[in-house]
PDB file of C-alpha atoms in Angstrom:
ATOM      1  CA  MET A  22      78.056  97.486  85.331  1.00 35.00           C
ATOM      2  CA  CYS A  23      75.538  95.643  87.477  1.00 42.00           C
ATOM      3  CA  LYS A  24      71.969  96.547  86.493  1.00 42.00           C
ATOM      4  CA  TRP A  25      70.938  97.587  89.984  1.00 44.00           C
ATOM      5  CA  ASP A  26      73.712 100.228  89.960  1.00 43.00           C
ATOM      6  CA  LEU A  27      71.201 102.265  87.985  1.00 43.00           C
ATOM      7  CA  LEU A  28      68.863 102.245  90.972  1.00 51.00           C
ATOM      8  CA  THR A  29      71.232 103.485  93.670  1.00 58.00           C
ATOM      9  CA  PHE A  30      70.679 107.235  93.086  1.00 65.00           C
ATOM     10  CA  LYS A  31      74.095 107.854  94.593  1.00 64.00           C
ATOM     11  CA  ASP A  32      73.941 111.612  93.928  1.00 68.00           C
ATOM     12  CA  GLU A  33      70.746 112.070  95.934  1.00 67.00           C
ATOM     13  CA  ALA A  34      71.066 113.289  99.535  1.00 65.00           C
ATOM     14  CA  LEU A  35      69.332 110.328 101.181  1.00 66.00           C
ATOM     15  CA  SER A  36      71.397 107.845  99.167  1.00 68.00           C
ATOM     16  CA  GLN A  37      74.540 109.282 100.728  1.00 72.00           C
ATOM     17  CA  ARG A  38      73.488 108.479 104.304  1.00 76.00           C
ATOM     18  CA  GLY A  39      74.558 105.239 105.971  1.00 72.00           C
ATOM     19  CA  TRP A  40      71.360 104.346 107.827  1.00 78.00           C
ATOM     20  CA  THR A  41      69.039 104.904 104.848  1.00 78.00           C
ATOM     21  CA  PHE A  42      71.167 102.468 102.813  1.00 80.00           C
ATOM     22  CA  GLN A  43      69.952  99.570 104.946  1.00 82.00           C
ATOM     23  CA  GLU A  44      66.384 100.840 105.158  1.00 77.00           C
ATOM     24  CA  ARG A  45      66.038 100.987 101.367  1.00 76.00           C
ATOM     25  CA  LEU A  46      67.210  97.411 100.963  1.00 75.00           C
ATOM     26  CA  PHE A  47      64.788  96.057 103.543  1.00 74.00           C
ATOM     27  CA  SER A  48      61.753  97.890 102.168  1.00 72.00           C
ATOM     28  CA  ARG A  49      59.721  95.807  99.733  1.00 72.00           C
ATOM     29  CA  ARG A  50      58.336  99.004  98.232  1.00 76.00           C
ATOM     30  CA  ASN A  51      60.060 102.371  97.950  1.00 75.00           C
ATOM     31  CA  LEU A  52      58.713 105.774  96.978  1.00 76.00           C
ATOM     32  CA  LEU A  53      61.754 107.901  96.181  1.00 75.00           C
ATOM     33  CA  PHE A  54      61.560 111.675  95.925  1.00 77.00           C
ATOM     34  CA  ALA A  55      64.533 112.584  93.753  1.00 75.00           C
ATOM     35  CA  ARG A  56      65.546 116.013  92.485  1.00 76.00           C
ATOM     36  CA  ASP A  57      64.033 115.543  89.045  1.00 78.00           C
ATOM     37  CA  ARG A  58      60.967 113.351  89.696  1.00 80.00           C
ATOM     38  CA  VAL A  59      59.381 110.701  91.913  1.00 82.00           C
ATOM     39  CA  TYR A  60      60.171 107.008  91.492  1.00 80.00           C
ATOM     40  CA  PHE A  61      58.416 103.870  92.680  1.00 80.00           C
ATOM     41  CA  GLY A  62      60.327 100.640  93.187  1.00 74.00           C
ATOM     42  CA  CYS A  63      59.375  97.166  94.355  1.00 74.00           C
ATOM     43  CA  GLY A  64      60.467  93.575  93.864  1.00 66.00           C
ATOM     44  CA  THR A  65      59.173  93.422  90.302  1.00 71.00           C
ATOM     45  CA  SER A  66      59.834  96.802  88.703  1.00 74.00           C
ATOM     46  CA  PHE A  67      61.190 100.316  89.031  1.00 77.00           C
ATOM     47  CA  ILE A  68      59.087 103.087  87.462  1.00 82.00           C
ATOM     48  CA  SER A  69      59.351 106.857  87.253  1.00 80.00           C
ATOM     49  CA  GLU A  70      56.317 109.091  87.789  1.00 82.00           C
ATOM     50  CA  ASP A  71      55.882 109.494  84.021  1.00 83.00           C
ATOM     51  CA  GLY A  72      55.423 105.731  83.618  1.00 78.00           C
ATOM     52  CA  ILE A  73      58.833 104.825  82.228  1.00 78.00           C
ATOM     53  CA  GLU A  74      60.013 101.453  83.527  1.00 77.00           C
ATOM     54  CA  LEU A  75      63.752 101.735  84.090  1.00 69.00           C
ATOM     55  CA  ILE A  76      64.534  98.079  84.626  1.00 59.00           C
ATOM     56  CA  ASP A  77      62.715  94.773  84.911  1.00 49.00           C
ATOM     57  CA  VAL A  78      64.516  93.170  87.812  1.00 42.00           C
ATOM     58  CA  LEU A  79      62.606  89.916  87.401  1.00 38.00           C
ATOM     59  CA  LYS A  80      64.599  89.245  84.246  1.00 45.00           C
ATOM     60  CA  ALA A  81      67.900  89.778  86.064  1.00 44.00           C
ATOM     61  CA  ASP A  82      70.103  86.708  86.225  1.00 38.00           C
ATOM     62  CA  HIS A  83      72.083  85.500  89.247  1.00 39.00           C
ATOM     63  CA  THR A  84      74.936  87.931  88.744  1.00 39.00           C
ATOM     64  CA  ASN A  85      72.626  90.920  88.318  1.00 44.00           C
ATOM     65  CA  GLN A  86      70.142  89.993  91.038  1.00 49.00           C
ATOM     66  CA  PRO A  87      69.259  93.124  93.071  1.00 50.00           C
ATOM     67  CA  PRO A  88      70.364  92.817  96.717  1.00 52.00           C
ATOM     68  CA  HIS A  89      66.883  93.391  98.126  1.00 51.00           C
ATOM     69  CA  ARG A  90      65.612  90.359  96.189  1.00 55.00           C
ATOM     70  CA  LEU A  91      68.337  88.223  97.747  1.00 55.00           C
ATOM     71  CA  ILE A  92      67.306  89.385 101.209  1.00 55.00           C
ATOM     72  CA  THR A  93      63.518  89.209 100.903  1.00 51.00           C
ATOM     73  CA  ASP A  94      63.060  86.231  98.575  1.00 52.00           C
ATOM     74  CA  GLN A  95      66.231  84.156  99.158  1.00 49.00           C
ATOM     75  CA  ARG A  96      65.335  82.158  96.048  1.00 45.00           C
ATOM     76  CA  ILE A  97      64.855  82.902  92.387  1.00 42.00           C
ATOM     77  CA  ASP A  98      63.075  80.904  89.716  1.00 47.00           C
ATOM     78  CA  ASP A  99      65.773  78.278  89.113  1.00 51.00           C
ATOM     79  CA  GLY A 100      66.668  77.558  92.726  1.00 59.00           C
ATOM     80  CA  PRO A 101      68.760  78.919  95.612  1.00 70.00           C
ATOM     81  CA  VAL A 102      71.270  81.643  94.882  1.00 74.00           C
ATOM     82  CA  PRO A 103      74.809  80.171  94.749  1.00 80.00           C
ATOM     83  CA  PRO A 104      76.968  81.206  97.748  1.00 82.00           C
ATOM     84  CA  GLU A 105      79.646  82.701  95.499  1.00 83.00           C
ATOM     85  CA  ASN A 106      77.060  85.077  94.036  1.00 82.00           C
ATOM     86  CA  VAL A 107      75.794  86.009  97.496  1.00 87.00           C
ATOM     87  CA  ARG A 108      79.371  86.836  98.537  1.00 89.00           C
ATOM     88  CA  ALA A 109      79.907  88.851  95.366  1.00 87.00           C
ATOM     89  CA  HIS A 110      76.756  90.848  96.149  1.00 86.00           C
ATOM     90  CA  TRP A 111      77.961  91.457  99.686  1.00 91.00           C
ATOM     91  CA  HIS A 112      81.205  92.854  98.310  1.00 91.00           C
ATOM     92  CA  GLU A 113      79.282  95.141  95.968  1.00 87.00           C
ATOM     93  CA  LEU A 114      77.058  96.303  98.824  1.00 89.00           C
ATOM     94  CA  VAL A 115      80.070  97.142 100.989  1.00 93.00           C
ATOM     95  CA  THR A 116      81.614  99.059  98.083  1.00 91.00           C
ATOM     96  CA  LEU A 117      78.434 101.149  97.796  1.00 88.00           C
ATOM     97  CA  TYR A 118      78.020 101.487 101.561  1.00 91.00           C
ATOM     98  CA  SER A 119      81.573 102.794 101.956  1.00 93.00           C
ATOM     99  CA  GLN A 120      80.537 105.889  99.992  1.00 90.00           C
ATOM    100  CA  CYS A 121      77.838 106.735 102.555  1.00 90.00           C
ATOM    101  CA  LYS A 122      78.260 109.142 105.453  1.00 90.00           C
ATOM    102  CA  LEU A 123      77.416 108.653 109.125  1.00 91.00           C
ATOM    103  CA  THR A 124      76.815 111.300 111.781  1.00 90.00           C
ATOM    104  CA  TYR A 125      78.394 109.017 114.372  1.00 92.00           C
ATOM    105  CA  PRO A 126      81.452 107.121 113.054  1.00 91.00           C
ATOM    106  CA  ALA A 127      80.928 104.349 115.624  1.00 94.00           C
ATOM    107  CA  ASP A 128      77.800 103.317 113.677  1.00 95.00           C
ATOM    108  CA  LYS A 129      79.843 101.942 110.759  1.00 96.00           C
ATOM    109  CA  LEU A 130      79.077  98.290 111.509  1.00 97.00           C
ATOM    110  CA  PRO A 131      75.701  98.741 113.299  1.00 95.00           C
ATOM    111  CA  ALA A 132      74.238 100.658 110.336  1.00 94.00           C
ATOM    112  CA  ILE A 133      74.721  97.629 108.090  1.00 94.00           C
ATOM    113  CA  SER A 134      74.188  94.940 110.741  1.00 95.00           C
ATOM    114  CA  GLY A 135      70.651  94.087 109.631  1.00 92.00           C
ATOM    115  CA  ILE A 136      71.810  93.387 106.089  1.00 91.00           C
ATOM    116  CA  ALA A 137      74.756  91.381 107.423  1.00 94.00           C
ATOM    117  CA  GLN A 138      72.431  89.218 109.509  1.00 94.00           C
ATOM    118  CA  GLU A 139      70.295  88.353 106.483  1.00 90.00           C
ATOM    119  CA  TYR A 140      73.330  87.578 104.347  1.00 92.00           C
ATOM    120  CA  GLY A 141      74.611  85.414 107.184  1.00 93.00           C
ATOM    121  CA  LYS A 142      71.436  83.335 106.912  1.00 90.00           C
ATOM    122  CA  LEU A 143      71.900  82.974 103.160  1.00 88.00           C
ATOM    123  CA  LEU A 144      75.540  81.968 103.504  1.00 91.00           C
ATOM    124  CA  GLY A 145      75.327  79.965 106.719  1.00 92.00           C
ATOM    125  CA  ASP A 146      78.605  81.632 107.602  1.00 95.00           C
ATOM    126  CA  THR A 147      80.176  83.439 110.570  1.00 96.00           C
ATOM    127  CA  TYR A 148      80.487  87.237 110.457  1.00 97.00           C
ATOM    128  CA  VAL A 149      83.949  88.603 111.215  1.00 98.00           C
ATOM    129  CA  ALA A 150      83.944  92.406 111.638  1.00 97.00           C
ATOM    130  CA  GLY A 151      82.465  93.061 108.201  1.00 97.00           C
ATOM    131  CA  LEU A 152      83.928  89.983 106.494  1.00 97.00           C
ATOM    132  CA  TRP A 153      82.908  86.318 106.303  1.00 97.00           C
ATOM    133  CA  ASP A 154      84.852  83.447 107.833  1.00 96.00           C
ATOM    134  CA  GLY A 155      84.288  81.163 104.837  1.00 94.00           C
ATOM    135  CA  SER A 156      85.902  83.627 102.412  1.00 93.00           C
ATOM    136  CA  LEU A 157      88.077  85.563 104.836  1.00 95.00           C
ATOM    137  CA  VAL A 158      91.243  85.646 102.725  1.00 95.00           C
ATOM    138  CA  GLN A 159      89.380  87.062  99.724  1.00 93.00           C
ATOM    139  CA  GLY A 160      87.592  89.521 102.003  1.00 95.00           C
ATOM    140  CA  LEU A 161      90.908  90.872 103.251  1.00 96.00           C
ATOM    141  CA  SER A 162      91.750  92.084  99.748  1.00 94.00           C
ATOM    142  CA  TRP A 163      89.675  95.278  99.905  1.00 95.00           C
ATOM    143  CA  GLN A 164      91.278  98.291  98.270  1.00 93.00           C
ATOM    144  CA  SER A 165      91.151 101.722  99.876  1.00 92.00           C
ATOM    145  CA  SER A 166      90.981 104.878  97.762  1.00 88.00           C
ATOM    146  CA  GLU A 167      92.889 108.142  98.104  1.00 85.00           C
ATOM    147  CA  GLU A 168      89.773 109.608  99.757  1.00 88.00           C
ATOM    148  CA  CYS A 169      89.888 107.240 102.744  1.00 89.00           C
ATOM    149  CA  THR A 170      90.569 108.760 106.155  1.00 88.00           C
ATOM    150  CA  ALA A 171      91.457 107.362 109.559  1.00 87.00           C
ATOM    151  CA  VAL A 172      88.975 107.259 112.433  1.00 88.00           C
ATOM    152  CA  SER A 173      89.797 108.849 115.784  1.00 86.00           C
ATOM    153  CA  GLU A 174      88.553 105.951 117.934  1.00 91.00           C
ATOM    154  CA  TYR A 175      88.906 102.185 117.553  1.00 95.00           C
ATOM    155  CA  ARG A 176      86.077 100.752 115.478  1.00 95.00           C
ATOM    156  CA  ALA A 177      87.403  97.561 113.910  1.00 97.00           C
ATOM    157  CA  PRO A 178      90.678  95.679 113.373  1.00 97.00           C
ATOM    158  CA  SER A 179      92.985  97.283 110.814  1.00 96.00           C
ATOM    159  CA  TRP A 180      92.348  94.411 108.377  1.00 98.00           C
ATOM    160  CA  SER A 181      88.604  95.174 108.233  1.00 98.00           C
ATOM    161  CA  TRP A 182      87.159  97.662 105.751  1.00 97.00           C
ATOM    162  CA  ALA A 183      85.205  99.097 108.706  1.00 97.00           C
ATOM    163  CA  SER A 184      88.445 100.498 110.161  1.00 96.00           C
ATOM    164  CA  VAL A 185      88.522 103.386 107.660  1.00 95.00           C
ATOM    165  CA  ASP A 186      86.108 105.999 106.326  1.00 94.00           C
ATOM    166  CA  GLY A 187      85.714 106.759 102.652  1.00 92.00           C
ATOM    167  CA  PRO A 188      85.149 104.984  99.322  1.00 91.00           C
ATOM    168  CA  LEU A 189      86.809 101.618  98.891  1.00 93.00           C
ATOM    169  CA  CYS A 190      86.476  98.616  96.627  1.00 92.00           C
ATOM    170  CA  MET A 191      85.687  95.080  97.715  1.00 89.00           C
ATOM    171  CA  CYS A 192      86.916  92.651  95.089  1.00 78.00           C
ATOM    172  CA  SER A 193      84.084  90.707  93.432  1.00 67.00           C
ATOM    173  CA  VAL A 194      86.240  88.762  90.967  1.00 68.00           C
ATOM    174  CA  THR A 195      87.384  85.223  91.634  1.00 69.00           C
ATOM    175  CA  THR A 196      90.811  85.073  93.257  1.00 78.00           C
ATOM    176  CA  GLU A 197      93.001  82.207  94.385  1.00 84.00           C
ATOM    177  CA  PRO A 198      93.950  82.356  98.082  1.00 90.00           C
ATOM    178  CA  ILE A 199      97.665  82.220  98.838  1.00 91.00           C
ATOM    179  CA  ALA A 200      97.305  82.763 102.574  1.00 95.00           C
ATOM    180  CA  SER A 201      95.850  80.344 105.121  1.00 96.00           C
ATOM    181  CA  VAL A 202      93.931  81.474 108.207  1.00 97.00           C
ATOM    182  CA  MET A 203      95.267  79.634 111.267  1.00 97.00           C
ATOM    183  CA  GLY A 204      92.977  81.230 113.847  1.00 97.00           C
ATOM    184  CA  LEU A 205      90.890  84.287 114.625  1.00 97.00           C
ATOM    185  CA  HIS A 206      89.128  86.052 117.464  1.00 97.00           C
ATOM    186  CA  ILE A 207      86.533  88.822 117.535  1.00 97.00           C
ATOM    187  CA  GLU A 208      85.230  90.483 120.695  1.00 97.00           C
ATOM    188  CA  VAL A 209      81.942  92.230 120.010  1.00 95.00           C
ATOM    189  CA  ASP A 210      80.628  95.152 122.025  1.00 93.00           C
ATOM    190  CA  GLY A 211      77.406  93.679 123.386  1.00 89.00           C
ATOM    191  CA  LYS A 212      75.471  90.604 122.296  1.00 91.00           C
ATOM    192  CA  ASN A 213      74.969  91.406 118.614  1.00 93.00           C
ATOM    193  CA  PRO A 214      77.595  89.512 116.551  1.00 95.00           C
ATOM    194  CA  TYR A 215      76.885  91.869 113.643  1.00 96.00           C
ATOM    195  CA  GLY A 216      77.309  95.084 115.624  1.00 95.00           C
ATOM    196  CA  ARG A 217      80.161  97.038 117.155  1.00 96.00           C
ATOM    197  CA  VAL A 218      83.528  95.414 117.720  1.00 97.00           C
ATOM    198  CA  LYS A 219      85.859  95.890 120.699  1.00 96.00           C
ATOM    199  CA  SER A 220      88.880  94.030 119.349  1.00 97.00           C
ATOM    200  CA  GLY A 221      89.940  91.305 116.978  1.00 97.00           C
ATOM    201  CA  TRP A 222      92.875  89.446 115.505  1.00 98.00           C
ATOM    202  CA  ILE A 223      93.671  86.964 112.763  1.00 98.00           C
ATOM    203  CA  LYS A 224      96.568  84.513 112.781  1.00 98.00           C
ATOM    204  CA  ILE A 225      97.553  83.945 109.190  1.00 98.00           C
ATOM    205  CA  GLU A 226     100.215  82.004 107.286  1.00 97.00           C
ATOM    206  CA  ALA A 227     101.429  83.552 104.031  1.00 96.00           C
ATOM    207  CA  PRO A 228     104.568  84.746 102.228  1.00 94.00           C
ATOM    208  CA  LEU A 229     105.909  87.809 104.069  1.00 95.00           C
ATOM    209  CA  VAL A 230     108.327  90.113 102.235  1.00 92.00           C
ATOM    210  CA  PRO A 231     110.122  93.243 103.568  1.00 91.00           C
ATOM    211  CA  LEU A 232     109.390  96.319 101.435  1.00 90.00           C
ATOM    212  CA  VAL A 233     110.927  99.771 101.062  1.00 86.00           C
ATOM    213  CA  LEU A 234     109.617 102.930  99.423  1.00 83.00           C
ATOM    214  CA  SER A 235     110.997 103.328  95.914  1.00 78.00           C
ATOM    215  CA  GLY A 236     111.123 107.128  95.963  1.00 68.00           C
ATOM    216  CA  ASP A 237     109.988 107.269  92.334  1.00 61.00           C
ATOM    217  CA  ASN A 238     106.233 107.581  91.865  1.00 54.00           C
ATOM    218  CA  SER A 239     106.406 109.200  88.429  1.00 47.00           C
ATOM    219  CA  LEU A 240     104.938 106.242  86.549  1.00 46.00           C
ATOM    220  CA  LEU A 241     102.229 105.384  89.075  1.00 49.00           C
ATOM    221  CA  MET A 242      98.584 106.391  89.270  1.00 54.00           C
ATOM    222  CA  VAL A 243      97.732 109.467  91.321  1.00 54.00           C
ATOM    223  CA  GLY A 244      97.605 108.605  95.010  1.00 61.00           C
ATOM    224  CA  CYS A 245      99.700 105.455  94.680  1.00 75.00           C
ATOM    225  CA  ILE A 246     103.182 104.799  96.018  1.00 78.00           C
ATOM    226  CA  GLY A 247     106.077 102.805  94.634  1.00 77.00           C
ATOM    227  CA  LEU A 248     107.481  99.924  96.672  1.00 83.00           C
ATOM    228  CA  LYS A 249     110.442  97.590  96.175  1.00 79.00           C
ATOM    229  CA  THR A 250     111.741  94.492  97.917  1.00 78.00           C
ATOM    230  CA  SER A 251     115.127  96.198  98.373  1.00 76.00           C
ATOM    231  CA  ASP A 252     116.917  99.424  97.486  1.00 71.00           C
ATOM    232  CA  GLU A 253     118.899  97.521  94.859  1.00 72.00           C
ATOM    233  CA  GLU A 254     115.842  96.066  93.122  1.00 72.00           C
ATOM    234  CA  GLU A 255     115.026  97.858  89.842  1.00 72.00           C
ATOM    235  CA  ASN A 256     111.417  96.760  89.492  1.00 74.00           C
ATOM    236  CA  CYS A 257     108.699  98.616  91.364  1.00 77.00           C
ATOM    237  CA  LEU A 258     105.204  97.598  92.404  1.00 81.00           C
ATOM    238  CA  SER A 259     102.214  99.836  92.979  1.00 82.00           C
ATOM    239  CA  GLY A 260     100.627 100.319  96.381  1.00 86.00           C
ATOM    240  CA  ARG A 261      98.559 102.663  98.483  1.00 89.00           C
ATOM    241  CA  PHE A 262      98.465 103.625 102.131  1.00 90.00           C
ATOM    242  CA  ASP A 263      94.949 103.264 103.521  1.00 90.00           C
ATOM    243  CA  THR A 264      94.786 106.589 105.352  1.00 80.00           C
ATOM    244  CA  ILE A 265      98.242 108.201 105.228  1.00 68.00           C
ATOM    245  CA  ASN A 266      98.689 110.985 102.690  1.00 52.00           C
ATOM    246  CA  SER A 267     100.423 109.140  99.864  1.00 46.00           C
ATOM    247  CA  GLN A 268     102.076 112.310  98.619  1.00 44.00           C
ATOM    248  CA  PHE A 269     104.078 112.571 101.884  1.00 46.00           C
ATOM    249  CA  ASP A 270     103.283 116.259 102.448  1.00 48.00           C
ATOM    250  CA  ASP A 271     103.512 116.127 106.247  1.00 47.00           C
ATOM    251  CA  PRO A 272     104.514 112.751 107.671  1.00 55.00           C
ATOM    252  CA  ALA A 273     107.269 112.011 105.112  1.00 58.00           C
ATOM    253  CA  GLU A 274     110.075 111.173 107.526  1.00 67.00           C
ATOM    254  CA  THR A 275     107.758 109.180 109.769  1.00 70.00           C
ATOM    255  CA  ILE A 276     106.587 107.090 106.841  1.00 71.00           C
ATOM    256  CA  ARG A 277     110.071 106.512 105.478  1.00 72.00           C
ATOM    257  CA  ALA A 278     111.175 105.295 108.900  1.00 78.00           C
ATOM    258  CA  MET A 279     108.382 102.706 109.103  1.00 84.00           C
ATOM    259  CA  LYS A 280     109.182  99.015 108.813  1.00 90.00           C
ATOM    260  CA  LEU A 281     106.997  97.808 105.963  1.00 92.00           C
ATOM    261  CA  PHE A 282     106.101  94.283 104.889  1.00 94.00           C
ATOM    262  CA  GLY A 283     104.006  92.820 102.109  1.00 94.00           C
ATOM    263  CA  LEU A 284     101.851  89.819 103.050  1.00 96.00           C
ATOM    264  CA  PHE A 285     100.808  87.900  99.932  1.00 94.00           C
ATOM    265  CA  ILE A 286      97.193  86.815 100.344  1.00 95.00           C
ATOM    266  CA  THR A 287      95.555  86.323  96.914  1.00 92.00           C
ATOM    267  CA  ASP A 288      96.497  85.588  93.315  1.00 88.00           C
ATOM    268  CA  PHE A 289      94.664  87.809  90.826  1.00 81.00           C
ATOM    269  CA  SER A 290      96.301  86.176  87.796  1.00 75.00           C
ATOM    270  CA  LEU A 291      94.219  86.145  84.633  1.00 70.00           C
ATOM    271  CA  THR A 292      96.723  83.856  82.903  1.00 72.00           C
ATOM    272  CA  PRO A 293      99.185  81.312  84.359  1.00 71.00           C
ATOM    273  CA  GLU A 294     102.013  82.933  82.402  1.00 73.00           C
ATOM    274  CA  GLU A 295     101.959  86.130  84.489  1.00 75.00           C
ATOM    275  CA  PRO A 296     101.125  85.684  88.195  1.00 79.00           C
ATOM    276  CA  PHE A 297      99.606  88.839  89.696  1.00 85.00           C
ATOM    277  CA  TYR A 298      99.486  89.187  93.470  1.00 89.00           C
ATOM    278  CA  PHE A 299      97.549  91.244  96.001  1.00 92.00           C
ATOM    279  CA  SER A 300      99.411  91.895  99.245  1.00 94.00           C
ATOM    280  CA  LEU A 301      98.558  93.620 102.486  1.00 96.00           C
ATOM    281  CA  LEU A 302     100.965  96.416 103.379  1.00 95.00           C
ATOM    282  CA  LEU A 303     101.783  95.881 107.052  1.00 96.00           C
ATOM    283  CA  THR A 304     103.842  97.457 109.816  1.00 94.00           C
ATOM    284  CA  PRO A 305     104.647  96.078 113.295  1.00 95.00           C
ATOM    285  CA  THR A 306     102.537  97.371 116.181  1.00 92.00           C
ATOM    286  CA  GLY A 307     105.583  97.331 118.475  1.00 86.00           C
ATOM    287  CA  ASP A 308     108.838  95.479 118.971  1.00 82.00           C
ATOM    288  CA  ASP A 309     107.268  92.101 118.193  1.00 82.00           C
ATOM    289  CA  LEU A 310     107.586  91.642 114.406  1.00 82.00           C
ATOM    290  CA  GLY A 311     105.027  88.837 114.590  1.00 89.00           C
ATOM    291  CA  VAL A 312     102.166  91.215 115.442  1.00 95.00           C
ATOM    292  CA  LEU A 313     101.327  93.613 112.637  1.00 97.00           C
ATOM    293  CA  LYS A 314      98.608  95.977 111.503  1.00 96.00           C
ATOM    294  CA  ARG A 315      97.423  96.846 108.035  1.00 96.00           C
ATOM    295  CA  VAL A 316      98.432 100.264 106.699  1.00 94.00           C
ATOM    296  CA  GLY A 317      97.728  99.728 103.007  1.00 94.00           C
ATOM    297  CA  TRP A 318      97.836  97.338 100.068  1.00 94.00           C
ATOM    298  CA  THR A 319      99.909  96.508  96.995  1.00 92.00           C
ATOM    299  CA  LEU A 320      99.344  94.932  93.597  1.00 87.00           C
ATOM    300  CA  GLY A 321     102.122  93.561  91.454  1.00 84.00           C
ATOM    301  CA  ARG A 322     103.261  90.991  88.946  1.00 82.00           C
ATOM    302  CA  GLU A 323     105.555  88.239  90.128  1.00 79.00           C
ATOM    303  CA  SER A 324     108.436  89.883  88.257  1.00 77.00           C
ATOM    304  CA  ASP A 325     107.897  93.147  90.191  1.00 79.00           C
ATOM    305  CA  TYR A 326     109.022  91.432  93.379  1.00 76.00           C
ATOM    306  CA  GLY A 327     112.358  90.319  91.990  1.00 72.00           C
ATOM    307  CA  PRO A 328     113.842  86.815  92.323  1.00 75.00           C
ATOM    308  CA  LEU A 329     111.814  85.620  95.303  1.00 76.00           C
ATOM    309  CA  ASP A 330     110.792  82.099  96.254  1.00 78.00           C
ATOM    310  CA  LEU A 331     107.394  82.698  97.844  1.00 76.00           C
ATOM    311  CA  ARG A 332     107.187  79.194  99.288  1.00 74.00           C
ATOM    312  CA  ALA A 333     110.386  79.774 101.248  1.00 82.00           C
ATOM    313  CA  LEU A 334     109.086  83.086 102.610  1.00 89.00           C
ATOM    314  CA  ARG A 335     105.929  81.805 104.299  1.00 93.00           C
ATOM    315  CA  SER A 336     105.536  83.059 107.855  1.00 95.00           C
ATOM    316  CA  ILE A 337     102.854  82.944 110.538  1.00 96.00           C
ATOM    317  CA  VAL A 338     101.874  86.398 111.794  1.00 97.00           C
ATOM    318  CA  THR A 339      99.049  87.937 113.801  1.00 97.00           C
ATOM    319  CA  LEU A 340      97.097  90.829 112.293  1.00 98.00           C
ATOM    320  CA  VAL A 341      95.278  93.215 114.642  1.00 97.00           C
TER     321      VAL A 341
END
């Protein structure tokens, strides 16, 4: 666990609000009134009212560097923070931020726009609806939870974490991209490139595989679904719909009638002997099978997909 996880106070009321998340990170000094006692935090220490120092953040290394130090200092003792660590921190921040609540759902991107702007300076990268152009393929591999819900009005492209409400996980481990981004476009609502988004698309080249529901979820984790490359295939891979009830209580027939595809984007393999892939679960937006939207994600070993030649299955599609 990252050391600064101890300082998030996620069970406190203010820590559960979206706008205060950003305000805490920008403040060089915080006086926090928690349920049990008062805490003081700054760039050098974090102390409770009875004088107990919870953590010495100055001793934190690159991987445990608190986000507010990255924003306010931009350097630590042994030089600039490596970009890969800045990106990993961004992913951890988004994971925490996704647990926060907003009175107005349209504020999802604006409420974190100040942080995004500062991280953009650190990375020297272009912001893409909550993700970064320089690591866009890895950024696409966010994982929704069973608590995620759909939003009533358009807020972000389906491939952005900002398109759903609820806890999710942004991957902070190193992954090998399988997909290649061929082009992208984002139309922002106003002049702030870190604020609200009107529309957006990504043109991406990657292995694209038709998938069908397996019908047998008995061996899967709660909230997950089983998927196969064909009805005849014995092996099953695990997946999750982003916002559709995965237990199929109401929309069962609608879901079973959907055309589903898996778009391989990253390789999570820990060893070369057993490739392990993350795929976006997609469905066409209309009659054009080349324009798709994200509806979920899948994880599986190479053997779970059956005898497939991924290189022969590469396609160019547009994600909206």
